[in-house]
Amino acid sequence: MEEVSALFQGFAVVLTPFNLLLMLIGILLGVIIGVLPGLGGANGVAILLPLTFSMPPTSAIIMLSCIYWGALFGGAITSILFNIPGEPWSVATTFDGYPMAQQGRADEALTAAFTSSFIGALVAVIMITFLAPVVAKFALRFGPAEFFAVQFLTFASFIGMGRTSPFKTIASMCLGFALAGVGLDTVTGQLRMTFGFEQLLTGFSFLVAVIGLFGIGEILASMEGGLAFRGATANLRLNAVLETWKKLPRYWVTSIRSCLVGCWMGITPGGATPASFMSYGLAKRFAKGNRDRFGKGELEGVIAPETAAHAAGTSALLPMLTLGIPGSPTAAVLLGGLMIWGLQPGPLLFVENKDFVWGLIASMYLGNVVGLIIVLTCVPLFAAILRIPFSVIAPVIMVVCAIGAYTVNNSIFDVWMICIFGLVGYVFNKLDYPLPPLVLALVLGNLAESSFRQAMLISQGSVAIFWSNWLVGIIMTLGVLLLLWPLISWIITKLRGPALPEPVAVETPHPHG
Amino acid sequence: MQNLKRKKSLLRAAAGAVSAAALLAASFMPSHAAWEPAKPVTLVVPAGTGGGADQMARFIQGVVAKHNLMSQPLIVINKAGGAGAEGFLDIKSSKGDPHKIVITLSNLFTTPLGTGTPFNWKEMTPVQMLALDQFVLWVNAESPYKTAQEYIAAVKGGTDRQFKMGGTGSKQEDQIITAAMERLTDGKKFTYIPFKGGGDVATQLVGKHIDSSVNNPIEAVAQWRGGALRPLCIFDAKRSTYTEKVTDTTAWSDIPTCKESGADVEYQMLRGIFMPGDVTAEQVAFYNDLFAKLMATPDWKDFMAKGAFNQTTMSGPDYRSWVEKNEKLHQDLMQEAGFLAKTN
């Protein structure tokens, strides 16, 4: 139990009034950063990084990692209240979180999101505490083929279960891939589909797309629907937290599965965004009874992505510390910070800077507890925002969206883009095309493409590389199975005879894809 | 002088000891140091967060704030789109704006040459060379190759494209070095695999998914110290000057140059500062002075040692002619490797 004593030493390092104050400031800043779309955890940490150079490294990392936790918590708030994911990993939270808010259950959704985030993070921290040396080596097994297999699995776990026609899902996804292809191709170094526009050099950033598709699109739809948020009639329930907590234990299987998915994706390092999508897809796939309730305000649909995103976000710090590979953009900025403070992330960090490492791990425990308490006490406050009349809140949301879009690249072009994406989102809703496949393809399309092409370069064009060792083979086979599952289950039903109706066939369209 | 007149009339209107002293100070100040930024200065990084240029930029921001080197804050902004084209185009279109500076990497040359994006360093004002970043040939520590000769002999003896070289980006510095090395391998090519960042490349090499890399020192040093990677040679004319032991037995200065190992390839990357075009000499002088103070800080010296940078610094005409010479060098190297954009 060497780790336990080291951990307690870490707590001793963290528990000074100065460090606790920094922790509190960090969490609050993080929540604000998470709420404002466009700012993002990575930007937030990058902006504040220079402020910390005059502090001792341990205090600095405590504050910065607390900003990171705060941003992870905060991302869920706008997703649930306004259908605007402030971070890529909160996109999946909107699928069920926003319908819940519309039904007047915003407080329930927020409580579930925060609590799940906390559980995900806690499990990941415990894993970091005890398994760090064992697990760290695992990330090294991941080459381009393995990365592609994981990305393929994410797509597969998400595709084979569309509510609408599979052709609409594919059309939406292809549009996402096309948008992801704009900009510089990293493999050949050539510009693609920029049509001579300087603004398109960067490609379409995820945030600009989701702010438009989800945020602006939703406002357009609400305007048509009579200028009212349907959640406005909700009563304020001060005991919402306790009420929701009573329901949560029912979903223990989903929680465990999401923790596993999250930890795995954080270590490998696949990242929080694929983790949240994959976890949502799997929760729906393995749900008991009617899968239709997903996307219409199902509590489980909030728990799954939030648990996984937080577990992944937290365990992403492990490869950063032990190998010097950042598992997320924010971790990459933190990594830069470590070097400036004179610490060298890598295999020797745990040996040479024990105090620092265990102080950081202890701050993960405390930071998450402090974060949870702060955000939970604010749940009624956040939910009350929906009681503000739509005519007041809609312009505010528009302004925040515009600022968020502008912040991404400091470009006014992006503000016009969110308006166009808003119209696209509105049309998609009207024609009942699903938006999530488009967003998923936009987020992961680039990564999947470059991993695939890197793998093809390594294997000199042979796809056998995806079954060249047990690790990549298992992930790839799982992906193929998930992808073909609708076909397989259809065949099974046929073989059993027409007595059993196929549940997928009765799915109905949903107004808020 | 207008300023002085205004101050004189002000003085006549309300004479006071304090303003008189201020006037005295102002009139004695040499005119070329008079310019100072009137608002926050933006430092554009034409690369993503976490990379070498970004790390240096954020470090500069921190040191400037810590030692109070400037009355206005320095703000770092990443404009990485199109292999950095976004950042350089921003500087190009900010003609005459003295509140914007850019830190360069080799994409100053490679991006316009390789992608045909319309910008050139001549549209900007060279201010200061901060340092030159080194490149080192790395292999996995478990591989049998102990020297660059052995590795190159293995490439020569293997089948074409058998050896996989990982690097950052496509048709940029890492691939240019790889192409230069292919001149020594009897027509045997490397399979060059582009990754997003230097950290990714080092990790892929540790995981043995590639056979070698030409990582910058700072990108691979942690893995070297951890015993996972082995440096074979450094792509500089002279050995590194850092003699402090990095691992138990070796210092940066113990790594032979590639030339002494029989692989005559030299390449270094500019870490320098440019301003937009059409700025005044006073404005350039302010930044020269600022960076001179910055480079005198102990923090900067530490940073240089950690990344084993070549501490060559230049400004003025020297810097300009260095950049000119290097643009030609990149043009030749990329021409030879067939990396030039078709539109050029």
Short mmCIF file of C-alpha atoms in Angstrom, two decimals, chain A residues 3 52 57 97 209 252 264 317 339 343 345 361 393 425 452 458-459:
data_model
loop_
_atom_site.label_atom_id
_atom_site.label_comp_id
_atom_site.label_asym_id
_atom_site.label_seq_id
_atom_site.Cartn_x
_atom_site.Cartn_y
_atom_site.Cartn_z
CA GLU A 3 0.35 4.36 -3.03
CA THR A 52 0.88 30.72 -12.74
CA PRO A 57 4.48 24.31 -9.62
CA GLY A 97 -30.50 16.43 -21.59
CA ALA A 209 -20.71 23.88 -36.44
CA TRP A 252 -25.58 1.11 -12.14
CA TRP A 264 -10.16 3.01 -21.68
CA LEU A 317 -3.90 13.00 -17.54
CA MET A 339 7.87 22.03 -18.95
CA LEU A 343 9.16 19.55 -14.66
CA PRO A 345 6.68 14.78 -17.92
CA ILE A 361 -3.51 13.27 -7.77
CA ILE A 393 -33.09 34.94 -23.16
CA GLY A 425 -29.81 22.69 -38.47
CA PHE A 452 -6.40 5.16 -41.60
CA ILE A 458 2.78 1.51 -42.70
CA SER A 459 1.23 -1.61 -44.19
#
